[in-house]
XYZ file of C-alpha atoms in Angstrom:
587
model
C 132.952 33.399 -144.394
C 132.002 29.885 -145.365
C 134.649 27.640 -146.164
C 133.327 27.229 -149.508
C 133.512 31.109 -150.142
C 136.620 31.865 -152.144
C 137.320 28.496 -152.900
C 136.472 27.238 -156.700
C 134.137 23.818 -156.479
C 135.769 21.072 -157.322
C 136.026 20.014 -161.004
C 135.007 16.483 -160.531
C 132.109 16.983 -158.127
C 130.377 18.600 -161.125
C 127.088 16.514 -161.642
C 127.339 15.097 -165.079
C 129.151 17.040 -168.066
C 131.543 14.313 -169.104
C 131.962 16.067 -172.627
C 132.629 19.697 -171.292
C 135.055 18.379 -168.498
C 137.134 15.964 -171.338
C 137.149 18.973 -173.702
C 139.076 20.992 -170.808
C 141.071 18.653 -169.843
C 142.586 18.157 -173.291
C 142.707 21.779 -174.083
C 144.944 22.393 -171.188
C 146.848 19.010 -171.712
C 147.837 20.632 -175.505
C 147.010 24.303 -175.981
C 147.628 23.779 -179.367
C 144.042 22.555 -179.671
C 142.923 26.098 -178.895
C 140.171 27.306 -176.681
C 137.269 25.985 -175.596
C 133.484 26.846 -176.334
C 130.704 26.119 -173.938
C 127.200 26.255 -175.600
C 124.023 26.470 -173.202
C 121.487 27.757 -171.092
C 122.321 29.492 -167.845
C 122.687 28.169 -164.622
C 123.991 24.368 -166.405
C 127.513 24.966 -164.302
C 129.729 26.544 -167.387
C 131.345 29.189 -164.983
C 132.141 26.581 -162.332
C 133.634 24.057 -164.646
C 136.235 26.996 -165.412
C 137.156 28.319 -162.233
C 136.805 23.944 -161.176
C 139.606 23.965 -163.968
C 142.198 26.449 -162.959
C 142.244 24.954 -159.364
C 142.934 21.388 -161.155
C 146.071 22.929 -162.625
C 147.876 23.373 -159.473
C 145.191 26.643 -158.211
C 146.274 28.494 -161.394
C 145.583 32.053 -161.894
C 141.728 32.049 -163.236
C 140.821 35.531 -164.871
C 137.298 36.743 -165.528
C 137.282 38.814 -168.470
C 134.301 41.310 -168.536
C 132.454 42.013 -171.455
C 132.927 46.105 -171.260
C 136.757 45.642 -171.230
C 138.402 47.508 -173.551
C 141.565 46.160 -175.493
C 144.200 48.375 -173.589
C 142.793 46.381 -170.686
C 142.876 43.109 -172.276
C 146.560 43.462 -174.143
C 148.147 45.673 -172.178
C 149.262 49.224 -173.364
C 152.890 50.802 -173.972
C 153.457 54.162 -172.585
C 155.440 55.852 -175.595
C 155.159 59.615 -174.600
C 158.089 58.599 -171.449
C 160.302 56.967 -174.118
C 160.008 59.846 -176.870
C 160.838 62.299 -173.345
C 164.084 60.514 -172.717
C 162.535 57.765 -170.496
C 162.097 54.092 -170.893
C 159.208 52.844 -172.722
C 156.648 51.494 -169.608
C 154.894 48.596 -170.325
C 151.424 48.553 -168.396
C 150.407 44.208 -168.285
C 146.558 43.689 -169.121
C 144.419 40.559 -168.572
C 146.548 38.466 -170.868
C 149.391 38.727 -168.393
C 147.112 37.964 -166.035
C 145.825 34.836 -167.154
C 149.601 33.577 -167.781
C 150.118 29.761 -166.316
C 146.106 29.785 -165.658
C 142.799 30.112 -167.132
C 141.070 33.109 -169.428
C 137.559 32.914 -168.968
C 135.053 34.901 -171.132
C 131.545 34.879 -170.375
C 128.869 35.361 -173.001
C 131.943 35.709 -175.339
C 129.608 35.824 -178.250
C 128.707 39.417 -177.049
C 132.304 40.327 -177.365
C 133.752 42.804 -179.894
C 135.232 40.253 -183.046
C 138.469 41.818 -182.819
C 138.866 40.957 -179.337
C 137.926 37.435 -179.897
C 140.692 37.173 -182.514
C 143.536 38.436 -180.235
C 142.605 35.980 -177.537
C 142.491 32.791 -179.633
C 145.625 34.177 -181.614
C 147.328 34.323 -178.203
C 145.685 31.274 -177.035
C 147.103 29.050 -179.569
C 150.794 31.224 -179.741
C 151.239 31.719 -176.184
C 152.574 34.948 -176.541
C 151.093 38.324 -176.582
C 152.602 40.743 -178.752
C 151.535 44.486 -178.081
C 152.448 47.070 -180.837
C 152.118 50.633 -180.563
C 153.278 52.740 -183.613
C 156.263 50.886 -184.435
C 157.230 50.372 -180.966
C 155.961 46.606 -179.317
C 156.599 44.092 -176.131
C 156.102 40.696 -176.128
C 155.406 38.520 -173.199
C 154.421 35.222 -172.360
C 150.938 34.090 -172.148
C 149.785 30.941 -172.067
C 146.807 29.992 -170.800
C 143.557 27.549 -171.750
C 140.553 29.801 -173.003
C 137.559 29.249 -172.315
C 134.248 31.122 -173.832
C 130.386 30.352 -173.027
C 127.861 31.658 -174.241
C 123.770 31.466 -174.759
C 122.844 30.753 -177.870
C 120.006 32.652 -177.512
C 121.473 35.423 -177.308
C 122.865 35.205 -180.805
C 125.703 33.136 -182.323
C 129.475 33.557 -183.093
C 130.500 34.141 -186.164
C 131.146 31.370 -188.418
C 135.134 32.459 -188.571
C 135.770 32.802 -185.019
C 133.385 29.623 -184.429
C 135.509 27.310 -186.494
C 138.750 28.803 -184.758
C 137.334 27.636 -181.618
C 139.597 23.944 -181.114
C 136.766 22.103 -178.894
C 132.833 22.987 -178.454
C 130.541 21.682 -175.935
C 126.719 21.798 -175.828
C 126.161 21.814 -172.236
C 122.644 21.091 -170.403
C 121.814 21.616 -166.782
C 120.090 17.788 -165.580
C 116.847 17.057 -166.179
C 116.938 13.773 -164.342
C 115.441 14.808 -160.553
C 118.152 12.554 -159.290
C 120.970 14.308 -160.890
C 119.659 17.237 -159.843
C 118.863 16.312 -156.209
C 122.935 15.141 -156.345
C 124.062 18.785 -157.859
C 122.286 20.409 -155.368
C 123.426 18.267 -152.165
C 127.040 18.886 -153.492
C 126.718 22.398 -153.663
C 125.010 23.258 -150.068
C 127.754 20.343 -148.428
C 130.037 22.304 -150.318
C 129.282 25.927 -149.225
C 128.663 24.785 -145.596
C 131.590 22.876 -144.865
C 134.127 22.578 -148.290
C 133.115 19.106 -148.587
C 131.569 17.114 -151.556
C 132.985 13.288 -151.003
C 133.812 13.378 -154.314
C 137.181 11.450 -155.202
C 139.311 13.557 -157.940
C 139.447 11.495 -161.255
C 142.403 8.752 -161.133
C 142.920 9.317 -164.979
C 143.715 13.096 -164.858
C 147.661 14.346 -163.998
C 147.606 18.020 -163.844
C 150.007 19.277 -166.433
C 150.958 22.260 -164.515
C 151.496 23.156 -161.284
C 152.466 26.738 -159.494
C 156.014 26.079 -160.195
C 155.341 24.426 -163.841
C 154.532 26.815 -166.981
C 151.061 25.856 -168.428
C 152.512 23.971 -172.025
C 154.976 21.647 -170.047
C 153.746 18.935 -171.752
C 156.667 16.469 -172.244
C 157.997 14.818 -175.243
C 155.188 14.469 -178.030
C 153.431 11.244 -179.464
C 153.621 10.124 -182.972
C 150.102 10.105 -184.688
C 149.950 6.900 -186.902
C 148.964 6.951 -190.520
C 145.475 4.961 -189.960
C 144.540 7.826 -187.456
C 145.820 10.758 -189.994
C 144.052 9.252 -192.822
C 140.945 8.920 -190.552
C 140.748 12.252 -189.217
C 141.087 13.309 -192.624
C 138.090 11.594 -194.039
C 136.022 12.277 -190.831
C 137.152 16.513 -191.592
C 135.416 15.985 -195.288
C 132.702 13.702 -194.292
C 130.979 16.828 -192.181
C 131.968 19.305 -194.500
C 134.634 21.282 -192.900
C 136.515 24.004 -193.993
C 140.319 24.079 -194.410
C 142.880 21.740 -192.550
C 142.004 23.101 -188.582
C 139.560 20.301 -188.580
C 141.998 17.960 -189.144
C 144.634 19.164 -187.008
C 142.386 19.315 -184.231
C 141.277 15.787 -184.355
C 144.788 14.216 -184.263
C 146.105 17.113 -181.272
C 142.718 16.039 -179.430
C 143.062 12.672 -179.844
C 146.916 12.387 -178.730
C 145.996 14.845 -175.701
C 143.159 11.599 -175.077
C 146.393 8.679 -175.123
C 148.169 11.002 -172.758
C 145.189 11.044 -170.422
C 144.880 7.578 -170.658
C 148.561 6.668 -169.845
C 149.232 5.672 -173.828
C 151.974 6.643 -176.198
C 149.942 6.451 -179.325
C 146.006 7.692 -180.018
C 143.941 4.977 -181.179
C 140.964 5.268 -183.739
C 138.553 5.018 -180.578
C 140.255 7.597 -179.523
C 139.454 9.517 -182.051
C 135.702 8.637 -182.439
C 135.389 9.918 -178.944
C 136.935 13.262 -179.550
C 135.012 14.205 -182.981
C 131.915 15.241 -181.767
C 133.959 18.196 -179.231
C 135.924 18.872 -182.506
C 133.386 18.399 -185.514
C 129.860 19.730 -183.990
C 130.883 23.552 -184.774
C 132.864 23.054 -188.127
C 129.836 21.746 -190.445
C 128.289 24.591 -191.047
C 128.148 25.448 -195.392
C 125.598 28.242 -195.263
C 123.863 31.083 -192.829
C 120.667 28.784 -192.694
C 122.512 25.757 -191.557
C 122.662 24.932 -188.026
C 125.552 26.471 -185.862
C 125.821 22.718 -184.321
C 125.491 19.345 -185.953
C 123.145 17.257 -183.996
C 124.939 14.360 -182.379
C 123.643 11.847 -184.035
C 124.633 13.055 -187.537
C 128.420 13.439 -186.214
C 128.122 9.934 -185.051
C 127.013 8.475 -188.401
C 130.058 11.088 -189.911
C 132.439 9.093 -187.350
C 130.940 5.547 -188.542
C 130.991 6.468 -192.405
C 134.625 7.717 -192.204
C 136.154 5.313 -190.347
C 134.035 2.041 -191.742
C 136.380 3.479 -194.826
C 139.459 3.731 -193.045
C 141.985 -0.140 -193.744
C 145.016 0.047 -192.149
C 146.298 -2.175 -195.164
C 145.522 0.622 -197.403
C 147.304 3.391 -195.639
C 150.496 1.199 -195.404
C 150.363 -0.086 -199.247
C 149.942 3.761 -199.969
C 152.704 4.479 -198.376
C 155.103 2.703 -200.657
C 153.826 3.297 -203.505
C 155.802 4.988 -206.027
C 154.413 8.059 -206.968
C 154.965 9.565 -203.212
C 156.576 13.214 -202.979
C 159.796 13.278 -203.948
C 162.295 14.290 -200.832
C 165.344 16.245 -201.772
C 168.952 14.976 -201.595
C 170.425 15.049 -198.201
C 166.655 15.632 -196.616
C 167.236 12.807 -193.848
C 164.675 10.009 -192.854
C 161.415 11.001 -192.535
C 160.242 12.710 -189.292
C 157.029 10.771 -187.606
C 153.863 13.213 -187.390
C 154.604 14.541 -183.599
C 151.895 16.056 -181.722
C 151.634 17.207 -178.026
C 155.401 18.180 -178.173
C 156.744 20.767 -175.587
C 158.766 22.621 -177.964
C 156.338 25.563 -178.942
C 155.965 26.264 -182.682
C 157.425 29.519 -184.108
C 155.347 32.444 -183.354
C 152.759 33.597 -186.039
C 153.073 36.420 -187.872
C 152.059 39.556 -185.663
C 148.858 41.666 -187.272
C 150.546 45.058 -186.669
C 146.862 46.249 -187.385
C 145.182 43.865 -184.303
C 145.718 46.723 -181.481
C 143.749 49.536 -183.360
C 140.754 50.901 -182.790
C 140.453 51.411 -186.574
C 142.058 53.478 -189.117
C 144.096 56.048 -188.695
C 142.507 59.584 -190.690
C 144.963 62.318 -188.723
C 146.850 63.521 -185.883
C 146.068 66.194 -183.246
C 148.413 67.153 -180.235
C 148.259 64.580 -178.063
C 146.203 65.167 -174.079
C 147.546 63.744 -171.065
C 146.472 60.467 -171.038
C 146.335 60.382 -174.783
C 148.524 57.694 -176.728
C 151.347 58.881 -178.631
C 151.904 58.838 -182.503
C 155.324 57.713 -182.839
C 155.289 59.073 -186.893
C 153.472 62.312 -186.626
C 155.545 62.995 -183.408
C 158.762 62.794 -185.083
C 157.485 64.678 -188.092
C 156.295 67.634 -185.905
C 159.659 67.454 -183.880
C 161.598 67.511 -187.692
C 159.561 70.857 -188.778
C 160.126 72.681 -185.524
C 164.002 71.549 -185.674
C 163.818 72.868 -189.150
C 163.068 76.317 -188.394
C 165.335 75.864 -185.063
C 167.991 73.960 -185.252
C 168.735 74.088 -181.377
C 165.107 72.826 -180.988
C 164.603 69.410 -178.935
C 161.709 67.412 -178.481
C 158.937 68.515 -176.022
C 155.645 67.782 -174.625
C 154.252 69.985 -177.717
C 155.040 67.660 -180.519
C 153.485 65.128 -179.127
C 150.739 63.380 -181.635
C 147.884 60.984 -181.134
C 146.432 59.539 -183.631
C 142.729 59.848 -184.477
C 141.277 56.800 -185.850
C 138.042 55.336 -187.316
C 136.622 52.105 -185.975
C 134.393 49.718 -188.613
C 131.081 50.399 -188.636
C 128.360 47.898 -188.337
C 124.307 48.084 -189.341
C 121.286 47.729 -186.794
C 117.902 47.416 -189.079
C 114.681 47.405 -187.490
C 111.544 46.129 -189.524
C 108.505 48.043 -188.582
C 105.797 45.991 -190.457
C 101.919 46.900 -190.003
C 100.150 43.422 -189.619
C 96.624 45.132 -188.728
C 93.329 43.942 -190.495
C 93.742 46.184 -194.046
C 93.733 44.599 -196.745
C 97.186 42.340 -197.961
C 97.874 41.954 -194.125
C 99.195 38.085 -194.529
C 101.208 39.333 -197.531
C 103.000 41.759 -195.186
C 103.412 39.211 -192.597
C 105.448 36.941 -195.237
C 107.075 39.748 -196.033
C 108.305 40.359 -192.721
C 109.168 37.167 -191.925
C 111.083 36.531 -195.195
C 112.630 39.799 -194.931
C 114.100 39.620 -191.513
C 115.783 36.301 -192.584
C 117.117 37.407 -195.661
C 118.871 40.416 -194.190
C 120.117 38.186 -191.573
C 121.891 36.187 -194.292
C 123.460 39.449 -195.687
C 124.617 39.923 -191.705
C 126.319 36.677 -191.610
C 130.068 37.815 -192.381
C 129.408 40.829 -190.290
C 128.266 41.820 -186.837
C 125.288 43.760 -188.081
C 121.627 42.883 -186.544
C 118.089 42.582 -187.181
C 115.092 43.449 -185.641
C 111.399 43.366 -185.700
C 108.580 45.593 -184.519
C 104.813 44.852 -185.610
C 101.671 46.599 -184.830
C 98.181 46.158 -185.014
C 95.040 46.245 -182.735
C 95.797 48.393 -179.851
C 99.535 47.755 -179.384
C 103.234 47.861 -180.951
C 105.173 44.300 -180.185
C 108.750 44.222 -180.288
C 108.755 40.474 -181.659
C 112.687 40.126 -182.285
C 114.780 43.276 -180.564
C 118.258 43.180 -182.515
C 119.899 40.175 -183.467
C 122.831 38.662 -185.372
C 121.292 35.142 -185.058
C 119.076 33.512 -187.736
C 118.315 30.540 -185.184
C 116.798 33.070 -183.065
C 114.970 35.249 -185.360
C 113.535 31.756 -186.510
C 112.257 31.355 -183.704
C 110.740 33.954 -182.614
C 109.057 35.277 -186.107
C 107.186 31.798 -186.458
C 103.338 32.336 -187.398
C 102.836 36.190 -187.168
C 99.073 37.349 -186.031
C 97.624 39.810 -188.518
C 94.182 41.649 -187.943
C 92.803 44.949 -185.826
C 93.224 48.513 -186.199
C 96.335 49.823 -187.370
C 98.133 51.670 -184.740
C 100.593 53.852 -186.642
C 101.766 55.800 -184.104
C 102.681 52.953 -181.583
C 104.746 50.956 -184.261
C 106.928 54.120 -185.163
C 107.534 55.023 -181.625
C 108.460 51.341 -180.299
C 110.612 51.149 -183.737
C 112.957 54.140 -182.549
C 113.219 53.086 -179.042
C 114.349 49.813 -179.826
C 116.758 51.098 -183.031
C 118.152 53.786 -180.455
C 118.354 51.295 -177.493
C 120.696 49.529 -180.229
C 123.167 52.086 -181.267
C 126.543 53.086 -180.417
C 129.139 55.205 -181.920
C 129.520 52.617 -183.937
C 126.446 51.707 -185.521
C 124.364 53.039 -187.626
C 120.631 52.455 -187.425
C 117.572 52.106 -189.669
C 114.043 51.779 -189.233
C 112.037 50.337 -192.384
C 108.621 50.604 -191.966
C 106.460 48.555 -193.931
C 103.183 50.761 -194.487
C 100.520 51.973 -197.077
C 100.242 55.427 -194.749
C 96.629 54.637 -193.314
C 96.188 54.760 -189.336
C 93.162 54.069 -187.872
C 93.968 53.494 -184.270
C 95.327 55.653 -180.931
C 95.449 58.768 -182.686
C 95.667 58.027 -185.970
C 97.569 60.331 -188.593
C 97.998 62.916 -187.033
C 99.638 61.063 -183.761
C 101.610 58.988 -186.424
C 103.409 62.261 -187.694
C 103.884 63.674 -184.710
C 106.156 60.307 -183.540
C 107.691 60.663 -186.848
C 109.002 63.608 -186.567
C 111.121 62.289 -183.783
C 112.983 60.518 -186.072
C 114.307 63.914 -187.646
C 115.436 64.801 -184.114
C 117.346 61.169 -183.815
C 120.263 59.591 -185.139
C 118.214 57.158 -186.602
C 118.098 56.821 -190.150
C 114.547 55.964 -191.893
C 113.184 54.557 -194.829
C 109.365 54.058 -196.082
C 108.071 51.175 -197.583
C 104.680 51.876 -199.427
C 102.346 49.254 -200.340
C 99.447 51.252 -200.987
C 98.026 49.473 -203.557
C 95.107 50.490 -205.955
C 93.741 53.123 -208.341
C 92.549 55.279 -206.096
C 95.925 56.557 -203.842
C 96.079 58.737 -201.170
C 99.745 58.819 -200.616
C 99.671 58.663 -197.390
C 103.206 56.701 -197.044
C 104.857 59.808 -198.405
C 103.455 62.550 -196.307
C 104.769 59.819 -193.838
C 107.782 59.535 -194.968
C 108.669 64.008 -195.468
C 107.442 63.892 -191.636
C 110.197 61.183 -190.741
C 112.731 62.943 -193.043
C 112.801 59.435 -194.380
C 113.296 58.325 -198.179
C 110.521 57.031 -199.568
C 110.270 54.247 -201.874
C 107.136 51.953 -203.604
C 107.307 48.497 -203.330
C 104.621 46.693 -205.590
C 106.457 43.239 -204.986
C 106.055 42.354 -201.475
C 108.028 39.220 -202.114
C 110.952 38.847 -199.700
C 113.671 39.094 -201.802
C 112.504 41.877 -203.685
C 111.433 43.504 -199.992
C 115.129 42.709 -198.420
C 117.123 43.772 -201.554
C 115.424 47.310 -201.252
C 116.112 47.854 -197.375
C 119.689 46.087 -198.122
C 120.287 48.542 -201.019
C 119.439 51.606 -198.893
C 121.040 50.277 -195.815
C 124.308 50.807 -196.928
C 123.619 54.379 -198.581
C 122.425 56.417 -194.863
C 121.397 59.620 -195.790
């Protein structure tokens, strides 16, 4: 074993990354902030910056949380069925526990279910995990700094769980050969021998250590009205949504005075924290940008605070038409921030531990969890025709729930050389991006399968990202022979390769019937009748155009079991309305 194996890297001997390592150091100086949000490529040291963290806070617990986990691993569960039997009600600790004192670390968190995401920012910001089971629950500390990465290539967060995110950080591997001749000397002096010659940063105090509760921050700092009032302004200036914005700005900036050895953030302090707070918050619509560029946050930051006089916010402050205070109220208490003392605990989502609603009960297996409701109704009508009756292992009920469903829709377009080819290529393209837009409150994806020539090109497989799709849908080839058969058959592979028990799947293809290539027809109906064999709902889109009709599209469409439908508009909206409309009607 090297004496680099088992040991994190140092935090500070990361090449670079000034932004991503202040953003963690604040978060776990106030976990109030909330978690933090690494944006970039692979390989640009996001992993290592989080297990470089944990060790920084005194070689704190550092927990990897995998994407397959399910939420009885990540919560914890409660073992009901030994409490209803006379026993004690067993509480089995999950990752949360876990992480307790230390750092939660979710790669590719963007891939992660949404109501997993909420539970571990909830908990990140409460410290406390709260885990209900049918009326019965257990609470237990868990405080912790979370930290999610992601690609954003791989599609983007949600614009809810996004904003909830305290800090974000675009991070970039070097490009200068220097830096990266430095990264690279660090890590092989590092795996050979433990060394890097890297001096830890004099401005950073851990706030924790093994025998110190992650939170222990000491007394609080006041937040002056110049810095509330900028924050403020800065929070409108980009757009932002609600007060977390705000809040956020004047917790990130107080973390920055503590780091710096001052009782009281500064406006520069504040400047230097609004791009890790603002970048993610300035979204208004799904077309936007999930990230402000940094240089339109920095004009944000000059505009607002070239606005901000001191001798305003004081003469404000005495002016007459101030809230009233009620009699016996007290002096005024200053803005506190940073503050040991942890806030009252949130209101508890009793609904947060589901897997979905409940529809009945069923006697309960083994391993099953129990019903605490139907269980003490079954006991009550066996009692009722016994009176001497007590509870046993057979009225035991588990509940049988149904989880949300979300959408995958593929786009099978034919861009061969027939006639109204470009026209379909719009199409597609327009049509991919508008359903992408209906997707953006919901986890549902969009893909896109084109054929022509000799071949069927996946050109998007499933996303929920309309940066991506952008990307990748950019200038469409048209022309060739139209290879029916291929485009049907890559369609279903990539709509089944999508699916869960979860998700329901559709494949619109966008076709006037005709196939002239591998096959033709007759191959084309023979893949199509796959589709009745699949749980993979269809839907036809004929553009056959014309006087003379062969209705090809609809012999298409009985051999798919598919509904058929003839679209005459091949503008996008009029194309994505239709698929949208029959989308959320499956057959």
């Amino acid at each position: 074993m090297s004496a680099g194996e088992g040991t994190a890297f140092p935090f500070d001997a990361v090449v670079g990354q000034g932004d991503a390592k202040l953003a963690l150091r604040l978060a776990a100086r106030d976990p109030l902030i909330g978690g933090v949000l690494l944006r970039g490529q692979k390989g640009s040291a996001k992993t290592t910056l989080a297990r470089g963290l944990a060790a920084l806070l005194g070689d704190a617990p550092f927990v990897d949380l995998p994407l397959g986990a399910t939420e009885d691993r990540v919560v914890g569960t409660l073992d009901t069925r030994a409490a209803l039997t006379g026993g004690d009600i067993r509480f089995e600790p999950g990752l949360l526990a876990l992480a307790d004192g230390g750092v939660l670390y979710v790669d590719e968190i963007n891939l992660l279910p949404d109501h997993l995401v909420d539970v571990l920012l909830d908990v990140a910001v409460s410290g406390e995990n709260v885990v209900e089971r049918d009326g019965v629950s257990h609470r237990h500390a868990a405080r912790f700094v979370l930290i999610g990465s992601m690609n954003p290539e791989e599609g983007e967060l949600r614009p809810q769980l996004l904003d909830r995110f305290g800090l974000c950080v675009e991070v970039t591997a070097p490009t200068a050969i220097a830096d990266r001749v430095e990264a690279v000397r660090r890590r092989l002096s590092f795996d050979a021998g433990g060394r890097t010659d890297i001096p830890a940063d004099p401005s950073w105090s851990a706030p924790s250590s093994p025998d110190t509760d992650l939170g222990d921050r000491g007394p609080g700092i006041e937040v002056s009205d110049e810095v509330l009032e900028a924050a403020s302004r800065l929070a409108v200036e980009v757009g932002a949504e609600g007060l977390r914005a705000d809040l956020t700005l004047c917790r990130a900036s107080a973390a920055l005075a503590v780091l710096d050895g001052r009782d009281e953030p500064t406006l520069d302090d504040l400047r230097r924290v609004a791009p890790l707070v603002l970048t993610h918050r300035s979204r208004r619509g799904p077309f936007d940008p999930p990230v402000t560029p940094p240089d339109e946050i920095e004009r944000a930051v000059q505009d607002a605070l070239d606005r901000v006089d001191p001798g305003d916010v004081d003469e404000r402050a005495d002016e007459d038409d101030a809230p009233e205070r009620g009699p016996g109220a007290g002096p005024e208490r200053p803005f506190v921030v940073g503050s040991a003392r942890r806030p009252p605990s949130a209101p508890v989502n009793s609904d947060r531990s589901s897997r979905g609603r409940m529809v009945r009960d069923e006697p309960a297996g083994r391993a099953s969890p129990i019903a605490v409701v139907p269980t003490v109704r079954a006991a009550a009508a066996r009692r009722h025709l016994d009176p001497d009756a007590t509870l046993d292992g057979s009225d035991l009920r588990t509940a049988v729930r149904v989880a949300p469903r979300s959408r995958v829709i593929v786009l099978c377009v034919d861009l061969s050389g027939s006639m109204g080819a470009p026209d379909r290529a719009d199409a597609a393209s327009g049509t991919v991006l508008g359903l992408l837009a209906d997707a953006y409150e919901r986890r549902d994806k969009v893909g896109l399968v084109t054929f022509r020539g000799d071949a069927a090109t996946t050109v998007l497989t499933p996303t929920g990202s309309i940066e991506v799709a952008r990307n990748r849908i950019d200038g469409l080839l048209t022309g060739g022979e139209t290879p029916l058969a291929l485009g049907l058959r890559e369609a279903l592979r990539v709509a089944e390769r999508a699916t869960d028990d979860t998700t329901d799947a559709l494949v619109a293809v966008l076709t006037d019937g005709r196939a002239t290539g591998v096959g033709g027809l007759d191959a084309a109906l023979e893949v199509a009748a796959d589709f009745t064999r699949s749980a993979v709902d269809g839907l036809v889109l004929d553009c056959e155009h014309g006087a003379n009709r062969l209705g090809l599209a609809g012999r298409l469409a009985d051999a798919m079991g598919a509904r058929h439908v003839a679209v005459s508009d091949l503008a996008p909206a009029h194309i994505t309305q239709t698929v949208r409309s029959f989308a959320r009607s499956p057959r």
